[in-house]
Amino acid sequence: MNLEIRKATEKDAELLARIGRQSFDEAFSSHPKNHPDDMKMYMDEAFAPETILKDLRDAKTIYLVAEADGEAAGYAKIKLESREEMIEGEKPIELCRLYALNKYIGKGIGKALMNEFFRIAEAEGCDTAWLGVWEYNYRAQEFYKKYGFEKCGEHIFQLGTDPQTDWVLQRKV
Protein backbone atom coordinates (compact mmCIF):
# COMPACT_ATOMS: atom_id res chain seq x y z
CA MET A 1 0.00 0.00 0.00
CA ASN A 2 1.31 3.43 -0.97
CA LEU A 3 0.54 5.84 1.88
CA GLU A 4 0.80 9.62 1.54
CA ILE A 5 0.02 12.40 4.02
CA ARG A 6 -0.78 15.82 2.62
CA LYS A 7 -2.01 19.11 4.00
CA ALA A 8 -5.67 19.71 3.19
CA THR A 9 -6.88 22.74 1.25
CA GLU A 10 -10.28 24.41 1.04
CA LYS A 11 -11.06 22.08 -1.89
CA ASP A 12 -11.01 19.18 0.60
CA ALA A 13 -13.90 20.43 2.77
CA GLU A 14 -16.44 17.98 1.33
CA LEU A 15 -13.98 15.09 1.47
CA LEU A 16 -13.05 15.81 5.10
CA ALA A 17 -16.72 16.13 6.04
CA ARG A 18 -17.47 12.75 4.46
CA ILE A 19 -14.50 10.97 6.05
CA GLY A 20 -15.17 12.60 9.42
CA ARG A 21 -18.82 11.65 9.45
CA GLN A 22 -18.20 8.08 8.26
CA SER A 23 -15.30 7.36 10.62
CA PHE A 24 -17.06 8.92 13.63
CA ASP A 25 -20.18 6.91 12.86
CA GLU A 26 -18.17 3.70 12.42
CA ALA A 27 -16.33 4.26 15.69
CA PHE A 28 -19.13 5.39 17.97
CA SER A 29 -22.66 4.71 16.68
CA SER A 30 -22.84 1.16 18.02
CA HIS A 31 -21.76 2.10 21.55
CA PRO A 32 -24.76 1.79 23.92
CA LYS A 33 -23.94 5.12 25.59
CA ASN A 34 -24.43 7.03 22.33
CA HIS A 35 -28.03 7.80 21.46
CA PRO A 36 -28.68 8.02 17.70
CA ASP A 37 -30.25 11.49 18.03
CA ASP A 38 -27.16 12.81 19.84
CA MET A 39 -24.89 11.22 17.26
CA LYS A 40 -26.85 12.82 14.42
CA MET A 41 -26.95 16.22 16.11
CA TYR A 42 -23.19 16.22 16.68
CA MET A 43 -22.27 14.89 13.23
CA ASP A 44 -24.59 17.31 11.41
CA GLU A 45 -22.72 20.23 12.97
CA ALA A 46 -19.14 18.95 13.32
CA PHE A 47 -18.96 17.39 9.88
CA ALA A 48 -20.90 19.93 7.87
CA PRO A 49 -18.77 21.04 4.91
CA GLU A 50 -19.29 24.66 6.00
CA THR A 51 -17.87 23.88 9.45
CA ILE A 52 -14.83 22.18 7.93
CA LEU A 53 -14.36 25.04 5.44
CA LYS A 54 -14.39 27.56 8.29
CA ASP A 55 -11.68 25.53 10.04
CA LEU A 56 -9.61 25.31 6.84
CA ARG A 57 -9.67 29.12 6.61
CA ASP A 58 -8.36 29.47 10.19
CA ALA A 59 -4.58 30.00 10.16
CA LYS A 60 -4.24 28.14 13.47
CA THR A 61 -6.01 24.99 12.23
CA ILE A 62 -4.32 22.38 10.05
CA TYR A 63 -5.95 19.36 8.44
CA LEU A 64 -3.90 16.45 7.16
CA VAL A 65 -5.34 13.94 4.70
CA ALA A 66 -4.06 10.37 4.61
CA GLU A 67 -4.34 8.71 1.22
CA ALA A 68 -3.79 5.00 0.67
CA ASP A 69 -3.15 4.10 -2.95
CA GLY A 70 -4.70 7.42 -3.94
CA GLU A 71 -7.88 6.90 -1.91
CA ALA A 72 -8.71 9.03 1.15
CA ALA A 73 -8.29 6.79 4.21
CA GLY A 74 -8.35 9.18 7.15
CA TYR A 75 -7.39 12.57 8.46
CA ALA A 76 -6.08 14.57 11.38
CA LYS A 77 -7.18 17.98 12.64
CA ILE A 78 -4.53 20.00 14.47
CA LYS A 79 -4.90 23.27 16.32
CA LEU A 80 -1.97 25.54 17.12
CA GLU A 81 -1.90 27.61 20.32
CA SER A 82 -4.76 25.61 21.81
CA ARG A 83 -4.81 24.88 25.52
CA GLU A 84 -6.86 23.96 28.53
CA GLU A 85 -6.01 24.87 32.10
CA MET A 86 -4.37 21.52 32.89
CA ILE A 87 -2.04 21.63 29.88
CA GLU A 88 1.59 22.29 30.67
CA GLY A 89 4.08 24.10 28.49
CA GLU A 90 4.38 27.51 26.91
CA LYS A 91 3.46 26.61 23.34
CA PRO A 92 0.96 23.73 23.15
CA ILE A 93 -0.48 22.05 20.09
CA GLU A 94 -3.72 20.06 20.08
CA LEU A 95 -4.52 16.92 18.13
CA CYS A 96 -8.27 17.54 17.78
CA ARG A 97 -9.07 14.52 15.60
CA LEU A 98 -7.24 11.48 14.33
CA TYR A 99 -9.63 9.44 12.20
CA ALA A 100 -9.25 6.46 9.90
CA LEU A 101 -11.99 4.70 8.00
CA ASN A 102 -12.65 1.19 9.37
CA LYS A 103 -11.22 -0.61 6.36
CA TYR A 104 -7.87 1.13 7.01
CA ILE A 105 -7.59 0.64 10.77
CA GLY A 106 -4.46 -1.31 11.59
CA LYS A 107 -2.78 -0.40 8.29
CA GLY A 108 -0.57 2.45 9.51
CA ILE A 109 -2.86 5.41 8.86
CA GLY A 110 -2.91 6.53 12.50
CA LYS A 111 0.85 6.10 12.83
CA ALA A 112 1.54 8.12 9.68
CA LEU A 113 -0.79 10.92 10.78
CA MET A 114 0.70 10.93 14.29
CA ASN A 115 4.24 11.13 12.91
CA GLU A 116 3.28 14.10 10.74
CA PHE A 117 1.54 15.72 13.74
CA PHE A 118 4.80 15.53 15.72
CA ARG A 119 6.79 16.81 12.75
CA ILE A 120 4.51 19.86 12.60
CA ALA A 121 4.70 20.32 16.37
CA GLU A 122 8.50 20.41 16.20
CA ALA A 123 8.52 22.70 13.15
CA GLU A 124 6.19 25.12 14.94
CA GLY A 125 8.37 25.09 18.07
CA CYS A 126 5.65 23.58 20.25
CA ASP A 127 6.66 22.13 23.60
CA THR A 128 3.51 20.20 24.58
CA ALA A 129 1.15 18.03 22.56
CA TRP A 130 -2.31 17.26 23.90
CA LEU A 131 -5.64 15.75 22.99
CA GLY A 132 -8.98 14.66 24.38
CA VAL A 133 -10.15 11.06 24.14
CA TRP A 134 -13.50 9.63 25.22
CA GLU A 135 -13.29 7.75 28.51
CA TYR A 136 -14.81 4.67 26.80
CA ASN A 137 -12.57 4.72 23.72
CA TYR A 138 -10.11 2.12 24.99
CA ARG A 139 -8.54 1.38 21.60
CA ALA A 140 -7.62 5.04 21.10
CA GLN A 141 -6.34 5.35 24.67
CA GLU A 142 -3.96 2.43 24.08
CA PHE A 143 -2.83 3.95 20.77
CA TYR A 144 -2.02 7.30 22.39
CA LYS A 145 -0.28 5.59 25.31
CA LYS A 146 2.17 4.06 22.80
CA TYR A 147 3.15 7.60 21.84
CA GLY A 148 3.83 8.66 25.42
CA PHE A 149 0.61 10.54 26.13
CA GLU A 150 -0.46 10.54 29.78
CA LYS A 151 -3.71 11.61 31.41
CA CYS A 152 -3.55 15.05 33.00
CA GLY A 153 -7.25 15.81 33.48
CA GLU A 154 -10.73 15.60 32.03
CA HIS A 155 -13.10 17.84 30.11
CA ILE A 156 -16.62 17.65 28.71
CA PHE A 157 -17.21 16.64 25.12
CA GLN A 158 -20.72 17.61 24.09
CA LEU A 159 -22.29 14.89 21.95
CA GLY A 160 -25.62 16.42 20.98
CA THR A 161 -27.48 16.80 24.28
CA ASP A 162 -25.17 14.37 26.12
CA PRO A 163 -22.22 15.86 28.05
CA GLN A 164 -19.60 13.10 27.90
CA THR A 165 -16.26 12.85 29.69
CA ASP A 166 -13.07 13.00 27.69
CA TRP A 167 -9.72 12.29 29.24
CA VAL A 168 -7.19 14.99 28.49
CA LEU A 169 -3.81 13.50 27.61
CA GLN A 170 -0.53 15.33 27.08
CA ARG A 171 3.15 14.74 26.44
CA LYS A 172 6.25 16.77 25.81
CA VAL A 173 7.20 17.35 22.19
PDB file of C-alpha atoms in Angstrom:
ATOM      1  CA  MET A   1       0.000   0.000   0.000  1.00  0.00           C
ATOM      2  CA  ASN A   2       1.306   3.425  -0.969  1.00  0.00           C
ATOM      3  CA  LEU A   3       0.539   5.845   1.883  1.00  0.00           C
ATOM      4  CA  GLU A   4       0.798   9.622   1.543  1.00  0.00           C
ATOM      5  CA  ILE A   5       0.017  12.396   4.017  1.00  0.00           C
ATOM      6  CA  ARG A   6      -0.776  15.820   2.620  1.00  0.00           C
ATOM      7  CA  LYS A   7      -2.007  19.105   3.996  1.00  0.00           C
ATOM      8  CA  ALA A   8      -5.671  19.711   3.187  1.00  0.00           C
ATOM      9  CA  THR A   9      -6.879  22.741   1.251  1.00  0.00           C
ATOM     10  CA  GLU A  10     -10.281  24.406   1.037  1.00  0.00           C
ATOM     11  CA  LYS A  11     -11.062  22.081  -1.887  1.00  0.00           C
ATOM     12  CA  ASP A  12     -11.006  19.182   0.600  1.00  0.00           C
ATOM     13  CA  ALA A  13     -13.898  20.434   2.768  1.00  0.00           C
ATOM     14  CA  GLU A  14     -16.443  17.977   1.328  1.00  0.00           C
ATOM     15  CA  LEU A  15     -13.975  15.090   1.472  1.00  0.00           C
ATOM     16  CA  LEU A  16     -13.055  15.815   5.101  1.00  0.00           C
ATOM     17  CA  ALA A  17     -16.722  16.129   6.037  1.00  0.00           C
ATOM     18  CA  ARG A  18     -17.468  12.751   4.458  1.00  0.00           C
ATOM     19  CA  ILE A  19     -14.497  10.969   6.053  1.00  0.00           C
ATOM     20  CA  GLY A  20     -15.173  12.597   9.424  1.00  0.00           C
ATOM     21  CA  ARG A  21     -18.820  11.648   9.447  1.00  0.00           C
ATOM     22  CA  GLN A  22     -18.198   8.085   8.262  1.00  0.00           C
ATOM     23  CA  SER A  23     -15.303   7.360  10.617  1.00  0.00           C
ATOM     24  CA  PHE A  24     -17.062   8.923  13.631  1.00  0.00           C
ATOM     25  CA  ASP A  25     -20.178   6.908  12.864  1.00  0.00           C
ATOM     26  CA  GLU A  26     -18.175   3.704  12.417  1.00  0.00           C
ATOM     27  CA  ALA A  27     -16.325   4.260  15.690  1.00  0.00           C
ATOM     28  CA  PHE A  28     -19.135   5.391  17.975  1.00  0.00           C
ATOM     29  CA  SER A  29     -22.663   4.715  16.683  1.00  0.00           C
ATOM     30  CA  SER A  30     -22.841   1.162  18.019  1.00  0.00           C
ATOM     31  CA  HIS A  31     -21.758   2.098  21.547  1.00  0.00           C
ATOM     32  CA  PRO A  32     -24.761   1.787  23.924  1.00  0.00           C
ATOM     33  CA  LYS A  33     -23.939   5.124  25.594  1.00  0.00           C
ATOM     34  CA  ASN A  34     -24.427   7.029  22.333  1.00  0.00           C
ATOM     35  CA  HIS A  35     -28.034   7.796  21.459  1.00  0.00           C
ATOM     36  CA  PRO A  36     -28.677   8.019  17.696  1.00  0.00           C
ATOM     37  CA  ASP A  37     -30.247  11.486  18.032  1.00  0.00           C
ATOM     38  CA  ASP A  38     -27.159  12.807  19.838  1.00  0.00           C
ATOM     39  CA  MET A  39     -24.886  11.222  17.259  1.00  0.00           C
ATOM     40  CA  LYS A  40     -26.848  12.819  14.419  1.00  0.00           C
ATOM     41  CA  MET A  41     -26.949  16.223  16.107  1.00  0.00           C
ATOM     42  CA  TYR A  42     -23.188  16.215  16.682  1.00  0.00           C
ATOM     43  CA  MET A  43     -22.268  14.893  13.231  1.00  0.00           C
ATOM     44  CA  ASP A  44     -24.594  17.307  11.406  1.00  0.00           C
ATOM     45  CA  GLU A  45     -22.718  20.228  12.973  1.00  0.00           C
ATOM     46  CA  ALA A  46     -19.144  18.951  13.323  1.00  0.00           C
ATOM     47  CA  PHE A  47     -18.963  17.386   9.877  1.00  0.00           C
ATOM     48  CA  ALA A  48     -20.896  19.934   7.872  1.00  0.00           C
ATOM     49  CA  PRO A  49     -18.773  21.038   4.907  1.00  0.00           C
ATOM     50  CA  GLU A  50     -19.295  24.662   6.001  1.00  0.00           C
ATOM     51  CA  THR A  51     -17.873  23.879   9.454  1.00  0.00           C
ATOM     52  CA  ILE A  52     -14.835  22.185   7.926  1.00  0.00           C
ATOM     53  CA  LEU A  53     -14.360  25.038   5.439  1.00  0.00           C
ATOM     54  CA  LYS A  54     -14.389  27.564   8.285  1.00  0.00           C
ATOM     55  CA  ASP A  55     -11.675  25.534  10.037  1.00  0.00           C
ATOM     56  CA  LEU A  56      -9.613  25.314   6.843  1.00  0.00           C
ATOM     57  CA  ARG A  57      -9.674  29.119   6.608  1.00  0.00           C
ATOM     58  CA  ASP A  58      -8.362  29.470  10.190  1.00  0.00           C
ATOM     59  CA  ALA A  59      -4.583  29.996  10.158  1.00  0.00           C
ATOM     60  CA  LYS A  60      -4.238  28.140  13.472  1.00  0.00           C
ATOM     61  CA  THR A  61      -6.006  24.994  12.228  1.00  0.00           C
ATOM     62  CA  ILE A  62      -4.315  22.378  10.051  1.00  0.00           C
ATOM     63  CA  TYR A  63      -5.952  19.361   8.443  1.00  0.00           C
ATOM     64  CA  LEU A  64      -3.900  16.453   7.162  1.00  0.00           C
ATOM     65  CA  VAL A  65      -5.339  13.941   4.701  1.00  0.00           C
ATOM     66  CA  ALA A  66      -4.056  10.372   4.611  1.00  0.00           C
ATOM     67  CA  GLU A  67      -4.339   8.712   1.216  1.00  0.00           C
ATOM     68  CA  ALA A  68      -3.792   4.998   0.673  1.00  0.00           C
ATOM     69  CA  ASP A  69      -3.146   4.098  -2.954  1.00  0.00           C
ATOM     70  CA  GLY A  70      -4.701   7.422  -3.938  1.00  0.00           C
ATOM     71  CA  GLU A  71      -7.881   6.898  -1.906  1.00  0.00           C
ATOM     72  CA  ALA A  72      -8.712   9.030   1.147  1.00  0.00           C
ATOM     73  CA  ALA A  73      -8.288   6.789   4.206  1.00  0.00           C
ATOM     74  CA  GLY A  74      -8.351   9.178   7.154  1.00  0.00           C
ATOM     75  CA  TYR A  75      -7.390  12.574   8.465  1.00  0.00           C
ATOM     76  CA  ALA A  76      -6.082  14.570  11.379  1.00  0.00           C
ATOM     77  CA  LYS A  77      -7.180  17.976  12.637  1.00  0.00           C
ATOM     78  CA  ILE A  78      -4.529  19.997  14.474  1.00  0.00           C
ATOM     79  CA  LYS A  79      -4.902  23.271  16.318  1.00  0.00           C
ATOM     80  CA  LEU A  80      -1.968  25.545  17.119  1.00  0.00           C
ATOM     81  CA  GLU A  81      -1.902  27.614  20.316  1.00  0.00           C
ATOM     82  CA  SER A  82      -4.764  25.610  21.810  1.00  0.00           C
ATOM     83  CA  ARG A  83      -4.815  24.881  25.516  1.00  0.00           C
ATOM     84  CA  GLU A  84      -6.864  23.959  28.526  1.00  0.00           C
ATOM     85  CA  GLU A  85      -6.007  24.872  32.098  1.00  0.00           C
ATOM     86  CA  MET A  86      -4.373  21.519  32.889  1.00  0.00           C
ATOM     87  CA  ILE A  87      -2.044  21.634  29.876  1.00  0.00           C
ATOM     88  CA  GLU A  88       1.591  22.294  30.675  1.00  0.00           C
ATOM     89  CA  GLY A  89       4.076  24.099  28.492  1.00  0.00           C
ATOM     90  CA  GLU A  90       4.375  27.507  26.915  1.00  0.00           C
ATOM     91  CA  LYS A  91       3.459  26.613  23.336  1.00  0.00           C
ATOM     92  CA  PRO A  92       0.959  23.729  23.148  1.00  0.00           C
ATOM     93  CA  ILE A  93      -0.479  22.047  20.086  1.00  0.00           C
ATOM     94  CA  GLU A  94      -3.725  20.056  20.077  1.00  0.00           C
ATOM     95  CA  LEU A  95      -4.523  16.924  18.133  1.00  0.00           C
ATOM     96  CA  CYS A  96      -8.270  17.536  17.780  1.00  0.00           C
ATOM     97  CA  ARG A  97      -9.069  14.525  15.595  1.00  0.00           C
ATOM     98  CA  LEU A  98      -7.243  11.477  14.325  1.00  0.00           C
ATOM     99  CA  TYR A  99      -9.630   9.438  12.198  1.00  0.00           C
ATOM    100  CA  ALA A 100      -9.250   6.460   9.898  1.00  0.00           C
ATOM    101  CA  LEU A 101     -11.992   4.698   8.005  1.00  0.00           C
ATOM    102  CA  ASN A 102     -12.653   1.192   9.371  1.00  0.00           C
ATOM    103  CA  LYS A 103     -11.219  -0.607   6.365  1.00  0.00           C
ATOM    104  CA  TYR A 104      -7.867   1.126   7.010  1.00  0.00           C
ATOM    105  CA  ILE A 105      -7.591   0.644  10.770  1.00  0.00           C
ATOM    106  CA  GLY A 106      -4.457  -1.308  11.587  1.00  0.00           C
ATOM    107  CA  LYS A 107      -2.776  -0.397   8.290  1.00  0.00           C
ATOM    108  CA  GLY A 108      -0.566   2.452   9.511  1.00  0.00           C
ATOM    109  CA  ILE A 109      -2.865   5.407   8.855  1.00  0.00           C
ATOM    110  CA  GLY A 110      -2.906   6.531  12.501  1.00  0.00           C
ATOM    111  CA  LYS A 111       0.847   6.096  12.833  1.00  0.00           C
ATOM    112  CA  ALA A 112       1.541   8.119   9.681  1.00  0.00           C
ATOM    113  CA  LEU A 113      -0.794  10.923  10.782  1.00  0.00           C
ATOM    114  CA  MET A 114       0.703  10.927  14.291  1.00  0.00           C
ATOM    115  CA  ASN A 115       4.244  11.134  12.912  1.00  0.00           C
ATOM    116  CA  GLU A 116       3.279  14.099  10.740  1.00  0.00           C
ATOM    117  CA  PHE A 117       1.538  15.723  13.743  1.00  0.00           C
ATOM    118  CA  PHE A 118       4.796  15.528  15.719  1.00  0.00           C
ATOM    119  CA  ARG A 119       6.790  16.812  12.751  1.00  0.00           C
ATOM    120  CA  ILE A 120       4.506  19.862  12.595  1.00  0.00           C
ATOM    121  CA  ALA A 121       4.704  20.315  16.372  1.00  0.00           C
ATOM    122  CA  GLU A 122       8.499  20.415  16.201  1.00  0.00           C
ATOM    123  CA  ALA A 123       8.524  22.699  13.145  1.00  0.00           C
ATOM    124  CA  GLU A 124       6.187  25.120  14.936  1.00  0.00           C
ATOM    125  CA  GLY A 125       8.371  25.095  18.069  1.00  0.00           C
ATOM    126  CA  CYS A 126       5.645  23.581  20.247  1.00  0.00           C
ATOM    127  CA  ASP A 127       6.657  22.128  23.597  1.00  0.00           C
ATOM    128  CA  THR A 128       3.514  20.196  24.584  1.00  0.00           C
ATOM    129  CA  ALA A 129       1.154  18.030  22.558  1.00  0.00           C
ATOM    130  CA  TRP A 130      -2.306  17.258  23.899  1.00  0.00           C
ATOM    131  CA  LEU A 131      -5.644  15.752  22.988  1.00  0.00           C
ATOM    132  CA  GLY A 132      -8.983  14.664  24.385  1.00  0.00           C
ATOM    133  CA  VAL A 133     -10.147  11.059  24.141  1.00  0.00           C
ATOM    134  CA  TRP A 134     -13.502   9.629  25.220  1.00  0.00           C
ATOM    135  CA  GLU A 135     -13.295   7.749  28.509  1.00  0.00           C
ATOM    136  CA  TYR A 136     -14.811   4.665  26.795  1.00  0.00           C
ATOM    137  CA  ASN A 137     -12.569   4.716  23.718  1.00  0.00           C
ATOM    138  CA  TYR A 138     -10.112   2.118  24.988  1.00  0.00           C
ATOM    139  CA  ARG A 139      -8.541   1.377  21.603  1.00  0.00           C
ATOM    140  CA  ALA A 140      -7.616   5.037  21.098  1.00  0.00           C
ATOM    141  CA  GLN A 141      -6.344   5.349  24.668  1.00  0.00           C
ATOM    142  CA  GLU A 142      -3.960   2.428  24.075  1.00  0.00           C
ATOM    143  CA  PHE A 143      -2.834   3.954  20.771  1.00  0.00           C
ATOM    144  CA  TYR A 144      -2.018   7.296  22.394  1.00  0.00           C
ATOM    145  CA  LYS A 145      -0.281   5.594  25.314  1.00  0.00           C
ATOM    146  CA  LYS A 146       2.168   4.058  22.801  1.00  0.00           C
ATOM    147  CA  TYR A 147       3.149   7.605  21.843  1.00  0.00           C
ATOM    148  CA  GLY A 148       3.831   8.660  25.422  1.00  0.00           C
ATOM    149  CA  PHE A 149       0.614  10.541  26.132  1.00  0.00           C
ATOM    150  CA  GLU A 150      -0.462  10.538  29.777  1.00  0.00           C
ATOM    151  CA  LYS A 151      -3.707  11.610  31.409  1.00  0.00           C
ATOM    152  CA  CYS A 152      -3.547  15.053  33.001  1.00  0.00           C
ATOM    153  CA  GLY A 153      -7.251  15.807  33.475  1.00  0.00           C
ATOM    154  CA  GLU A 154     -10.735  15.597  32.031  1.00  0.00           C
ATOM    155  CA  HIS A 155     -13.103  17.844  30.111  1.00  0.00           C
ATOM    156  CA  ILE A 156     -16.618  17.653  28.714  1.00  0.00           C
ATOM    157  CA  PHE A 157     -17.213  16.638  25.117  1.00  0.00           C
ATOM    158  CA  GLN A 158     -20.723  17.612  24.093  1.00  0.00           C
ATOM    159  CA  LEU A 159     -22.290  14.886  21.953  1.00  0.00           C
ATOM    160  CA  GLY A 160     -25.625  16.420  20.980  1.00  0.00           C
ATOM    161  CA  THR A 161     -27.481  16.804  24.275  1.00  0.00           C
ATOM    162  CA  ASP A 162     -25.172  14.375  26.124  1.00  0.00           C
ATOM    163  CA  PRO A 163     -22.225  15.856  28.053  1.00  0.00           C
ATOM    164  CA  GLN A 164     -19.601  13.101  27.905  1.00  0.00           C
ATOM    165  CA  THR A 165     -16.263  12.846  29.691  1.00  0.00           C
ATOM    166  CA  ASP A 166     -13.075  12.999  27.689  1.00  0.00           C
ATOM    167  CA  TRP A 167      -9.722  12.286  29.236  1.00  0.00           C
ATOM    168  CA  VAL A 168      -7.189  14.993  28.489  1.00  0.00           C
ATOM    169  CA  LEU A 169      -3.806  13.500  27.609  1.00  0.00           C
ATOM    170  CA  GLN A 170      -0.535  15.329  27.081  1.00  0.00           C
ATOM    171  CA  ARG A 171       3.147  14.739  26.445  1.00  0.00           C
ATOM    172  CA  LYS A 172       6.252  16.773  25.814  1.00  0.00           C
ATOM    173  CA  VAL A 173       7.202  17.351  22.190  1.00  0.00           C
TER     174      VAL A 173
END
